[in-house]
């Protein structure tokens, strides 16, 4: 019988670009669990409340173990219903051609719902006496011992947990109530806990490695999704934090007619397909998100706009100078383009003049005039301009109560009328943020949750999405996976 070759490609939502499966957090956590079970004799306890994804997780383990005899024994779901809920368990990938065939990669699929305890005991002994390298999943333990007394439970514990090293069998035990599992937590070699909670009314699924005896666990928590009945751990922020060894000009996602792309098909689709011209967008960035991550996302948005002949004015965050912003962006658009259609505000008047550098005086009245002149000059290239403003920086320079002069209101109306793209980034509350929020068409939030970057829409309301941010193509690429 053919078996799955390595780990199957995780399916992604049809409406969003797929998250590549070989990501840092996934490889660290999931591959560590696989390595743990590939050592004969290991027993892994998978615990969590109903609906937390334990069965999907157990099946994903079996699917990913490759050349191993795989036995799945369920005390809750009949084999036919299991295949109905998880149609991908019948996928077999030929190791030579890579083609998918219709057959089960689970060697044995047992229904324990109406089986007597001594029958389960004999099945386990048969497996162990065969001396065949195997992984046995018992889902769930409560169901397997439902009709047993204390003596019968101890008999099953002995059958499953004893002499595993000699038998070459590893075991995954699924439990829903750790209290009813008795002393299993003390007897097993590893414990993984799955759970679900809420973040601003949106579902968050978490996996925690509580114990893997004999293994160092560098990453103990992560977020996962059950989209398409698959278990997928989200990537851990930037897979190559702050490093792009081979930068290339960004190949833009084309702007639809009368609208703009944000440079990520996933983000566009999350917001309805694209951003109409003249739109205002506010992105609230939690303090848990690193400056490198948000700069990488903004460089993707900027470069996508600029490389389609769009002029851009940038008010950078206090974390980076205008030189740093220009240097990082130039990798994806080129210095000639920076000079031609990018202007970056700078409040340090001692820096050397640059065509792209817009030196400000930190006096609001004067600076509005300077900005307006540069804004009008860029209109000669294209009326559809982009403003990328860090609200916290503006508040830091001009004060919390000074940003209300008439010129700003007129400027805002002009930005909408000229059908540009207006993006504000904020990390703290302020009057300027509130003013922007009162007129925005789109409102996003970006946070770091359990080591993974997540994004969701407040306006419009969207589910929670995990972010895969990488430089696989030589420029920033952002993919999304919905957490379901």
Short mmCIF file of C-alpha atoms in Angstrom, two decimals:
data_model
loop_
_atom_site.label_atom_id
_atom_site.label_comp_id
_atom_site.label_asym_id
_atom_site.label_seq_id
_atom_site.Cartn_x
_atom_site.Cartn_y
_atom_site.Cartn_z
CA UNK A 1 0.00 0.00 0.00
CA UNK A 2 1.36 3.45 -0.88
CA UNK A 3 1.94 5.92 1.89
CA UNK A 4 2.17 9.69 1.92
CA UNK A 5 5.51 11.11 0.91
CA UNK A 6 6.59 13.57 3.59
CA UNK A 7 4.22 16.37 4.52
CA UNK A 8 1.33 17.12 2.17
CA UNK A 9 0.94 20.65 0.90
CA UNK A 10 -1.48 22.45 3.21
CA UNK A 11 -4.54 23.63 1.43
CA UNK A 12 -5.38 27.31 1.74
CA UNK A 13 -8.60 29.28 1.53
CA UNK A 14 -9.79 29.46 -2.06
CA UNK A 15 -10.20 33.20 -1.77
CA UNK A 16 -6.74 33.94 -0.40
CA UNK A 17 -3.20 33.27 -1.54
CA UNK A 18 -1.77 30.16 0.19
CA UNK A 19 0.72 30.39 3.02
CA UNK A 20 3.81 28.36 2.10
CA UNK A 21 4.02 25.33 4.41
CA UNK A 22 7.76 25.48 5.08
CA UNK A 23 7.71 28.37 7.53
CA UNK A 24 9.82 28.93 10.62
CA UNK A 25 7.27 28.46 13.39
CA UNK A 26 5.64 25.48 11.69
CA UNK A 27 8.94 23.74 11.04
CA UNK A 28 10.14 24.39 14.58
CA UNK A 29 7.02 23.19 16.38
CA UNK A 30 5.42 20.61 14.10
CA UNK A 31 8.66 19.05 12.91
CA UNK A 32 9.82 18.80 16.50
CA UNK A 33 6.67 16.84 17.38
CA UNK A 34 7.21 14.56 14.36
CA UNK A 35 10.82 13.96 15.34
CA UNK A 36 9.66 13.14 18.87
CA UNK A 37 7.21 10.51 17.58
CA UNK A 38 9.72 9.03 15.14
CA UNK A 39 11.72 7.88 18.16
CA UNK A 40 10.25 4.44 18.99
CA UNK A 41 8.42 4.15 22.27
CA UNK A 42 7.32 7.75 22.71
CA UNK A 43 3.84 8.54 24.01
CA UNK A 44 2.29 11.93 23.23
CA UNK A 45 -0.78 13.21 25.06
CA UNK A 46 -2.90 15.66 23.03
CA UNK A 47 -5.40 17.50 25.22
CA UNK A 48 -7.90 20.28 24.75
CA UNK A 49 -11.60 21.14 24.95
CA UNK A 50 -14.15 19.92 22.38
CA UNK A 51 -13.73 21.59 19.00
CA UNK A 52 -10.16 22.69 19.62
CA UNK A 53 -8.75 20.65 16.70
CA UNK A 54 -7.33 17.55 18.39
CA UNK A 55 -8.58 15.06 15.78
CA UNK A 56 -7.35 17.20 12.89
CA UNK A 57 -3.98 17.54 14.62
CA UNK A 58 -3.70 13.77 15.15
CA UNK A 59 -4.56 13.06 11.51
CA UNK A 60 -2.06 15.68 10.34
CA UNK A 61 0.62 13.90 12.37
CA UNK A 62 -0.18 10.59 10.68
CA UNK A 63 -0.22 12.24 7.28
CA UNK A 64 3.21 13.74 7.84
CA UNK A 65 5.13 10.74 9.21
CA UNK A 66 5.99 9.18 5.85
CA UNK A 67 7.24 5.58 5.78
CA UNK A 68 5.55 4.43 8.99
CA UNK A 69 2.73 1.98 9.70
CA UNK A 70 -0.20 4.17 10.78
CA UNK A 71 -3.14 3.09 12.91
CA UNK A 72 -6.00 5.38 13.82
CA UNK A 73 -8.50 4.09 16.40
CA UNK A 74 -11.51 6.30 17.07
CA UNK A 75 -13.99 5.86 19.90
CA UNK A 76 -16.09 8.80 18.70
CA UNK A 77 -16.45 8.76 14.89
CA UNK A 78 -17.14 5.93 12.45
CA UNK A 79 -14.61 5.49 9.60
CA UNK A 80 -17.18 6.54 6.98
CA UNK A 81 -18.02 9.74 8.83
CA UNK A 82 -14.33 10.40 9.42
CA UNK A 83 -13.66 10.28 5.67
CA UNK A 84 -16.62 12.58 5.12
CA UNK A 85 -15.26 15.17 7.55
CA UNK A 86 -11.65 14.76 6.41
CA UNK A 87 -11.70 13.82 2.71
CA UNK A 88 -7.97 14.45 2.43
CA UNK A 89 -7.18 11.34 4.50
CA UNK A 90 -7.72 9.33 1.29
CA UNK A 91 -4.95 11.18 -0.54
CA UNK A 92 -1.88 9.11 -1.36
CA UNK A 93 1.09 10.78 -3.05
CA UNK A 94 3.21 8.52 -5.26
CA UNK A 95 6.83 9.02 -4.25
CA UNK A 96 8.08 8.62 -7.83
CA UNK A 97 5.61 10.68 -9.88
CA UNK A 98 4.23 12.98 -7.19
CA UNK A 99 0.69 12.25 -8.42
CA UNK A 100 -2.18 11.95 -5.99
CA UNK A 101 -4.24 8.75 -6.01
CA UNK A 102 -7.46 7.75 -4.28
CA UNK A 103 -6.50 5.45 -1.42
CA UNK A 104 -6.00 5.75 2.30
CA UNK A 105 -2.61 6.51 3.76
CA UNK A 106 -3.90 5.24 7.10
CA UNK A 107 -2.99 1.55 7.16
CA UNK A 108 -5.57 0.67 9.81
CA UNK A 109 -8.72 2.57 10.69
CA UNK A 110 -10.59 1.14 13.67
CA UNK A 111 -13.99 1.96 15.15
CA UNK A 112 -13.75 1.57 18.94
CA UNK A 113 -17.24 2.80 19.76
CA UNK A 114 -18.74 -0.67 20.24
CA UNK A 115 -15.59 -2.66 20.94
CA UNK A 116 -15.04 -4.32 24.30
CA UNK A 117 -11.98 -3.29 26.34
CA UNK A 118 -10.36 -6.71 26.03
CA UNK A 119 -10.64 -6.45 22.23
CA UNK A 120 -8.81 -3.12 22.31
CA UNK A 121 -6.25 -4.73 24.60
CA UNK A 122 -5.66 -7.57 22.14
CA UNK A 123 -5.38 -5.18 19.17
CA UNK A 124 -2.68 -3.21 20.94
CA UNK A 125 -0.79 -6.36 21.91
CA UNK A 126 -0.97 -7.62 18.31
CA UNK A 127 0.51 -4.40 17.08
CA UNK A 128 3.32 -4.43 19.63
CA UNK A 129 4.19 -8.09 19.07
CA UNK A 130 4.52 -7.50 15.31
CA UNK A 131 7.74 -5.54 16.03
CA UNK A 132 6.77 -3.22 13.16
CA UNK A 133 7.65 0.46 13.26
CA UNK A 134 4.26 2.10 13.81
CA UNK A 135 2.36 5.05 15.22
CA UNK A 136 -0.95 4.39 16.97
CA UNK A 137 -3.50 7.15 17.57
CA UNK A 138 -6.19 6.52 20.19
CA UNK A 139 -8.94 9.14 19.80
CA UNK A 140 -10.19 9.53 22.41
CA UNK A 141 -8.94 7.94 25.61
CA UNK A 142 -12.18 8.70 27.46
CA UNK A 143 -14.11 6.73 24.85
CA UNK A 144 -11.71 3.80 24.94
CA UNK A 145 -12.11 3.38 28.69
CA UNK A 146 -15.80 4.33 28.82
CA UNK A 147 -17.01 0.82 29.68
CA UNK A 148 -14.13 -0.24 31.91
CA UNK A 149 -13.66 -0.38 35.66
CA UNK A 150 -10.42 0.63 37.39
CA UNK A 151 -8.88 -2.76 36.68
CA UNK A 152 -9.78 -2.55 33.00
CA UNK A 153 -8.41 0.97 32.73
CA UNK A 154 -5.10 -0.10 34.26
CA UNK A 155 -5.01 -3.05 31.85
CA UNK A 156 -5.39 -0.69 28.88
CA UNK A 157 -2.80 1.69 30.28
CA UNK A 158 -0.38 -1.21 30.60
CA UNK A 159 -1.13 -2.42 27.08
CA UNK A 160 -0.58 1.00 25.53
CA UNK A 161 2.25 2.37 27.66
CA UNK A 162 4.48 -0.62 28.46
CA UNK A 163 7.36 -2.10 26.44
CA UNK A 164 7.02 0.46 23.66
CA UNK A 165 10.75 0.74 23.06
CA UNK A 166 11.07 -2.94 22.24
CA UNK A 167 7.94 -2.94 20.07
CA UNK A 168 8.96 0.08 17.93
CA UNK A 169 5.54 1.66 18.48
CA UNK A 170 4.86 5.30 19.32
CA UNK A 171 1.44 6.34 20.59
CA UNK A 172 -0.67 9.49 20.38
CA UNK A 173 -3.43 9.62 22.99
CA UNK A 174 -6.18 12.21 22.52
CA UNK A 175 -8.10 13.38 25.60
CA UNK A 176 -10.79 16.02 26.03
CA UNK A 177 -10.75 16.22 29.82
CA UNK A 178 -7.30 15.98 31.38
CA UNK A 179 -8.91 15.44 34.80
CA UNK A 180 -10.60 12.23 33.60
CA UNK A 181 -7.37 11.03 32.05
CA UNK A 182 -6.09 10.07 35.48
CA UNK A 183 -2.32 9.74 35.76
CA UNK A 184 -1.69 9.82 32.03
CA UNK A 185 0.01 13.18 32.27
CA UNK A 186 2.66 11.65 34.51
CA UNK A 187 3.06 8.50 32.45
CA UNK A 188 3.46 9.98 28.97
CA UNK A 189 6.63 11.42 27.45
CA UNK A 190 5.07 14.47 25.79
CA UNK A 191 2.05 16.74 26.25
CA UNK A 192 0.56 19.13 23.69
CA UNK A 193 -2.40 21.37 24.56
CA UNK A 194 -4.77 22.85 21.96
CA UNK A 195 -7.11 25.66 22.87
CA UNK A 196 -9.25 28.41 21.40
CA UNK A 197 -10.02 31.91 22.61
CA UNK A 198 -11.10 35.28 21.24
CA UNK A 199 -9.27 38.40 20.08
CA UNK A 200 -11.64 41.34 19.63
CA UNK A 201 -14.49 38.92 18.94
CA UNK A 202 -12.47 36.80 16.50
CA UNK A 203 -11.46 33.18 17.02
CA UNK A 204 -7.85 32.42 17.92
CA UNK A 205 -6.55 28.85 18.05
CA UNK A 206 -3.37 28.14 20.01
CA UNK A 207 -1.05 25.17 20.36
CA UNK A 208 1.28 24.80 23.34
CA UNK A 209 4.02 22.23 23.86
CA UNK A 210 3.94 21.50 27.59
CA UNK A 211 6.48 18.67 27.58
CA UNK A 212 8.64 16.71 25.15
CA UNK A 213 10.91 14.53 27.26
CA UNK A 214 14.48 14.54 25.97
CA UNK A 215 13.90 17.37 23.50
CA UNK A 216 14.74 21.05 23.73
CA UNK A 217 11.65 23.14 22.96
CA UNK A 218 12.70 26.59 21.66
CA UNK A 219 9.15 27.65 20.70
CA UNK A 220 6.43 26.57 23.10
CA UNK A 221 3.34 28.39 21.76
CA UNK A 222 1.88 29.21 18.39
CA UNK A 223 -1.33 29.95 16.50
CA UNK A 224 -2.89 27.50 14.07
CA UNK A 225 -5.78 27.27 11.61
CA UNK A 226 -8.15 24.42 10.74
CA UNK A 227 -9.02 25.76 7.31
CA UNK A 228 -10.07 23.04 4.84
CA UNK A 229 -9.99 20.53 7.74
CA UNK A 230 -6.19 20.78 7.78
CA UNK A 231 -3.96 21.64 10.74
CA UNK A 232 -1.63 24.49 9.82
CA UNK A 233 0.58 26.33 12.30
CA UNK A 234 1.02 29.97 11.37
CA UNK A 235 4.45 31.39 10.54
CA UNK A 236 6.32 33.31 13.19
CA UNK A 237 6.37 36.83 11.77
CA UNK A 238 9.21 37.50 9.35
CA UNK A 239 10.90 34.25 8.36
CA UNK A 240 14.13 36.20 7.72
CA UNK A 241 13.81 39.11 10.18
CA UNK A 242 15.23 42.29 8.75
CA UNK A 243 17.47 40.54 6.24
CA UNK A 244 17.05 40.48 2.46
CA UNK A 245 20.26 39.06 1.05
CA UNK A 246 19.23 39.26 -2.60
CA UNK A 247 16.84 42.21 -3.06
CA UNK A 248 15.07 42.62 -6.39
CA UNK A 249 12.72 45.25 -7.85
CA UNK A 250 9.20 44.53 -6.69
CA UNK A 251 6.88 43.11 -9.34
CA UNK A 252 3.65 44.95 -8.57
CA UNK A 253 0.21 43.49 -8.19
CA UNK A 254 -1.61 45.43 -10.94
CA UNK A 255 -4.02 48.16 -9.89
CA UNK A 256 -7.59 47.41 -11.02
CA UNK A 257 -9.38 50.09 -13.00
CA UNK A 258 -10.33 52.95 -10.68
CA UNK A 259 -8.72 51.30 -7.65
CA UNK A 260 -5.40 50.44 -5.98
CA UNK A 261 -3.79 47.21 -4.86
CA UNK A 262 -1.95 47.15 -1.54
CA UNK A 263 0.69 44.85 -3.03
CA UNK A 264 -0.74 41.70 -1.48
CA UNK A 265 -3.57 39.80 -3.15
CA UNK A 266 -4.52 38.43 0.26
CA UNK A 267 -4.87 41.90 1.78
CA UNK A 268 -6.76 43.14 -1.26
CA UNK A 269 -9.22 40.26 -1.09
CA UNK A 270 -9.63 40.66 2.66
CA UNK A 271 -10.84 44.21 1.97
CA UNK A 272 -13.17 43.29 -0.84
CA UNK A 273 -10.78 42.94 -3.79
CA UNK A 274 -9.04 46.33 -3.98
CA UNK A 275 -9.00 49.87 -2.55
CA UNK A 276 -11.02 52.42 -4.55
CA UNK A 277 -9.19 55.59 -5.51
CA UNK A 278 -9.51 58.41 -2.99
CA UNK A 279 -9.77 56.00 -0.04
CA UNK A 280 -8.45 56.65 3.44
CA UNK A 281 -6.93 53.72 5.35
CA UNK A 282 -5.92 53.63 9.02
CA UNK A 283 -3.65 50.84 10.28
CA UNK A 284 -3.42 50.48 14.06
CA UNK A 285 -0.14 48.75 14.93
CA UNK A 286 0.16 47.12 18.34
CA UNK A 287 3.34 47.69 20.35
CA UNK A 288 4.04 43.94 20.06
CA UNK A 289 4.76 44.38 16.33
CA UNK A 290 8.41 45.15 15.60
CA UNK A 291 9.43 48.23 13.56
CA UNK A 292 11.09 45.85 11.06
CA UNK A 293 7.82 44.05 10.41
CA UNK A 294 5.72 47.18 9.86
CA UNK A 295 8.42 48.79 7.70
CA UNK A 296 8.54 45.65 5.55
CA UNK A 297 4.76 45.73 5.09
CA UNK A 298 4.81 49.44 4.25
CA UNK A 299 7.67 49.00 1.78
CA UNK A 300 5.57 46.40 -0.01
CA UNK A 301 2.61 48.80 -0.22
CA UNK A 302 4.83 51.75 -1.22
CA UNK A 303 6.80 49.86 -3.86
CA UNK A 304 3.65 48.38 -5.36
CA UNK A 305 2.21 51.89 -5.76
CA UNK A 306 5.44 53.56 -6.90
CA UNK A 307 6.34 50.88 -9.46
CA UNK A 308 3.03 51.61 -11.20
CA UNK A 309 4.07 55.25 -11.84
CA UNK A 310 2.53 56.52 -8.61
CA UNK A 311 4.14 59.43 -6.68
CA UNK A 312 4.44 58.97 -2.90
CA UNK A 313 5.00 61.20 0.14
CA UNK A 314 6.18 59.47 3.32
CA UNK A 315 6.07 60.75 6.90
CA UNK A 316 8.26 58.06 8.51
CA UNK A 317 8.10 56.64 11.99
CA UNK A 318 10.45 57.95 14.65
CA UNK A 319 12.20 54.57 14.59
CA UNK A 320 13.82 55.30 11.20
CA UNK A 321 15.48 58.34 9.63
CA UNK A 322 14.64 59.51 6.13
CA UNK A 323 17.97 58.03 4.97
CA UNK A 324 17.03 54.63 6.39
CA UNK A 325 13.57 54.73 4.80
CA UNK A 326 14.98 55.74 1.41
CA UNK A 327 17.70 53.08 1.57
CA UNK A 328 15.28 50.25 2.39
CA UNK A 329 12.73 51.33 -0.23
CA UNK A 330 15.34 51.85 -2.97
CA UNK A 331 16.03 48.10 -3.06
CA UNK A 332 12.59 47.52 -4.56
CA UNK A 333 12.08 50.65 -6.74
CA UNK A 334 15.58 51.97 -7.53
CA UNK A 335 17.25 55.30 -6.67
CA UNK A 336 16.22 57.04 -9.90
CA UNK A 337 12.59 56.36 -9.08
CA UNK A 338 13.12 57.57 -5.50
CA UNK A 339 14.44 60.89 -6.83
CA UNK A 340 11.67 61.22 -9.40
CA UNK A 341 8.49 60.45 -7.48
CA UNK A 342 9.18 59.90 -3.77
CA UNK A 343 9.39 62.57 -1.07
CA UNK A 344 10.31 61.66 2.50
CA UNK A 345 9.83 64.17 5.32
CA UNK A 346 12.84 64.90 7.52
CA UNK A 347 12.92 67.10 10.63
CA UNK A 348 16.71 67.11 11.05
CA UNK A 349 17.76 70.19 9.09
CA UNK A 350 21.47 69.38 9.33
CA UNK A 351 21.31 66.45 6.90
CA UNK A 352 22.68 66.81 3.39
CA UNK A 353 20.14 67.91 0.75
CA UNK A 354 18.62 65.19 -1.41
CA UNK A 355 16.09 65.51 -4.17
CA UNK A 356 13.80 63.10 -2.36
CA UNK A 357 14.31 64.62 1.10
CA UNK A 358 11.64 67.11 2.19
CA UNK A 359 13.17 69.11 5.04
CA UNK A 360 10.65 70.45 7.54
CA UNK A 361 11.02 73.15 10.22
CA UNK A 362 8.81 71.59 12.92
CA UNK A 363 6.53 74.63 12.61
CA UNK A 364 3.11 73.45 11.54
CA UNK A 365 2.07 76.49 9.48
CA UNK A 366 5.33 76.57 7.52
CA UNK A 367 5.47 72.81 7.14
CA UNK A 368 1.93 72.57 5.76
CA UNK A 369 2.95 75.02 3.02
CA UNK A 370 6.15 73.05 2.28
CA UNK A 371 4.20 69.81 2.13
CA UNK A 372 1.48 71.31 -0.06
CA UNK A 373 4.04 72.64 -2.54
CA UNK A 374 5.74 69.23 -2.82
CA UNK A 375 2.36 67.52 -3.08
CA UNK A 376 1.35 69.78 -5.96
CA UNK A 377 4.69 69.23 -7.71
CA UNK A 378 4.16 65.47 -7.64
CA UNK A 379 0.75 65.99 -9.26
CA UNK A 380 2.62 66.88 -12.45
CA UNK A 381 3.68 63.21 -12.60
CA UNK A 382 0.26 61.83 -11.68
CA UNK A 383 -2.76 63.23 -9.84
CA UNK A 384 -3.17 59.84 -8.14
CA UNK A 385 -0.65 60.23 -5.33
CA UNK A 386 -0.05 58.25 -2.16
CA UNK A 387 0.35 59.71 1.32
CA UNK A 388 1.91 57.43 3.92
CA UNK A 389 1.86 59.23 7.27
CA UNK A 390 2.97 57.98 10.67
CA UNK A 391 0.50 59.66 13.01
CA UNK A 392 2.66 59.16 16.10
CA UNK A 393 5.56 60.98 14.43
CA UNK A 394 3.36 63.94 13.50
CA UNK A 395 2.02 64.16 17.06
CA UNK A 396 5.56 63.91 18.46
CA UNK A 397 6.77 66.82 16.32
CA UNK A 398 3.79 69.17 16.51
CA UNK A 399 2.18 68.24 19.81
CA UNK A 400 -1.14 66.63 20.60
CA UNK A 401 -3.23 69.81 20.41
CA UNK A 402 -1.73 71.67 17.45
CA UNK A 403 -2.83 69.49 14.54
CA UNK A 404 -6.09 71.26 13.75
CA UNK A 405 -5.20 74.14 11.44
CA UNK A 406 -7.53 74.84 8.47
CA UNK A 407 -4.81 73.92 5.98
CA UNK A 408 -4.89 70.29 7.10
CA UNK A 409 -8.63 70.02 6.51
CA UNK A 410 -8.30 71.50 3.02
CA UNK A 411 -5.38 69.16 2.31
CA UNK A 412 -7.41 66.14 3.36
CA UNK A 413 -10.29 67.08 1.06
CA UNK A 414 -7.81 67.58 -1.79
CA UNK A 415 -6.34 64.12 -1.22
CA UNK A 416 -9.73 62.47 -1.58
CA UNK A 417 -10.76 64.59 -4.56
CA UNK A 418 -7.57 63.75 -6.47
CA UNK A 419 -8.31 60.04 -6.04
CA UNK A 420 -5.08 59.07 -4.32
CA UNK A 421 -4.29 56.48 -1.67
CA UNK A 422 -4.06 57.81 1.89
CA UNK A 423 -2.60 55.60 4.60
CA UNK A 424 -2.10 56.49 8.26
CA UNK A 425 -0.14 54.34 10.71
CA UNK A 426 -0.79 54.73 14.45
CA UNK A 427 0.36 52.94 17.58
CA UNK A 428 -1.07 55.30 20.24
CA UNK A 429 -4.30 57.22 20.77
CA UNK A 430 -4.28 60.89 19.77
CA UNK A 431 -6.60 63.57 18.40
CA UNK A 432 -4.99 63.23 14.98
CA UNK A 433 -5.66 59.49 14.98
CA UNK A 434 -9.26 60.12 16.01
CA UNK A 435 -9.65 62.71 13.23
CA UNK A 436 -8.32 60.23 10.71
CA UNK A 437 -10.52 57.47 12.12
CA UNK A 438 -13.61 59.65 11.66
CA UNK A 439 -13.07 59.83 7.88
CA UNK A 440 -11.47 56.48 7.03
CA UNK A 441 -12.96 54.03 4.57
CA UNK A 442 -10.83 51.15 5.89
CA UNK A 443 -9.50 50.38 9.37
CA UNK A 444 -7.05 47.52 10.00
CA UNK A 445 -5.29 46.25 13.11
CA UNK A 446 -1.97 44.40 13.17
CA UNK A 447 -0.81 42.54 16.28
CA UNK A 448 1.59 39.86 17.43
CA UNK A 449 -0.26 36.95 19.03
CA UNK A 450 1.66 34.03 20.54
CA UNK A 451 4.64 34.68 18.28
CA UNK A 452 2.66 35.09 15.05
CA UNK A 453 1.77 38.24 13.17
CA UNK A 454 -2.00 38.61 12.74
CA UNK A 455 -4.15 41.15 10.91
CA UNK A 456 -7.88 41.83 10.83
CA UNK A 457 -10.30 44.44 9.61
CA UNK A 458 -12.39 46.60 11.91
CA UNK A 459 -13.90 48.48 8.96
CA UNK A 460 -14.99 46.37 7.21
CA UNK A 461 -15.25 43.65 9.84
CA UNK A 462 -13.14 40.64 8.85
CA UNK A 463 -12.04 37.38 10.50
CA UNK A 464 -8.55 37.06 11.93
CA UNK A 465 -5.77 36.23 9.47
CA UNK A 466 -2.28 34.96 10.09
CA UNK A 467 0.47 36.80 8.20
CA UNK A 468 3.31 35.14 6.31
CA UNK A 469 5.80 37.94 5.58
CA UNK A 470 8.86 36.92 3.61
CA UNK A 471 11.45 37.80 0.95
CA UNK A 472 11.15 34.62 -1.11
CA UNK A 473 11.00 36.59 -4.38
CA UNK A 474 13.68 39.11 -3.40
CA UNK A 475 11.11 41.69 -2.29
CA UNK A 476 8.46 41.78 0.46
CA UNK A 477 5.67 39.25 -0.05
CA UNK A 478 2.69 39.07 2.28
CA UNK A 479 0.34 36.06 2.28
CA UNK A 480 -2.65 35.55 4.55
CA UNK A 481 -4.31 32.50 6.07
CA UNK A 482 -7.68 32.76 7.74
CA UNK A 483 -7.88 31.32 11.24
CA UNK A 484 -10.91 29.02 11.31
#
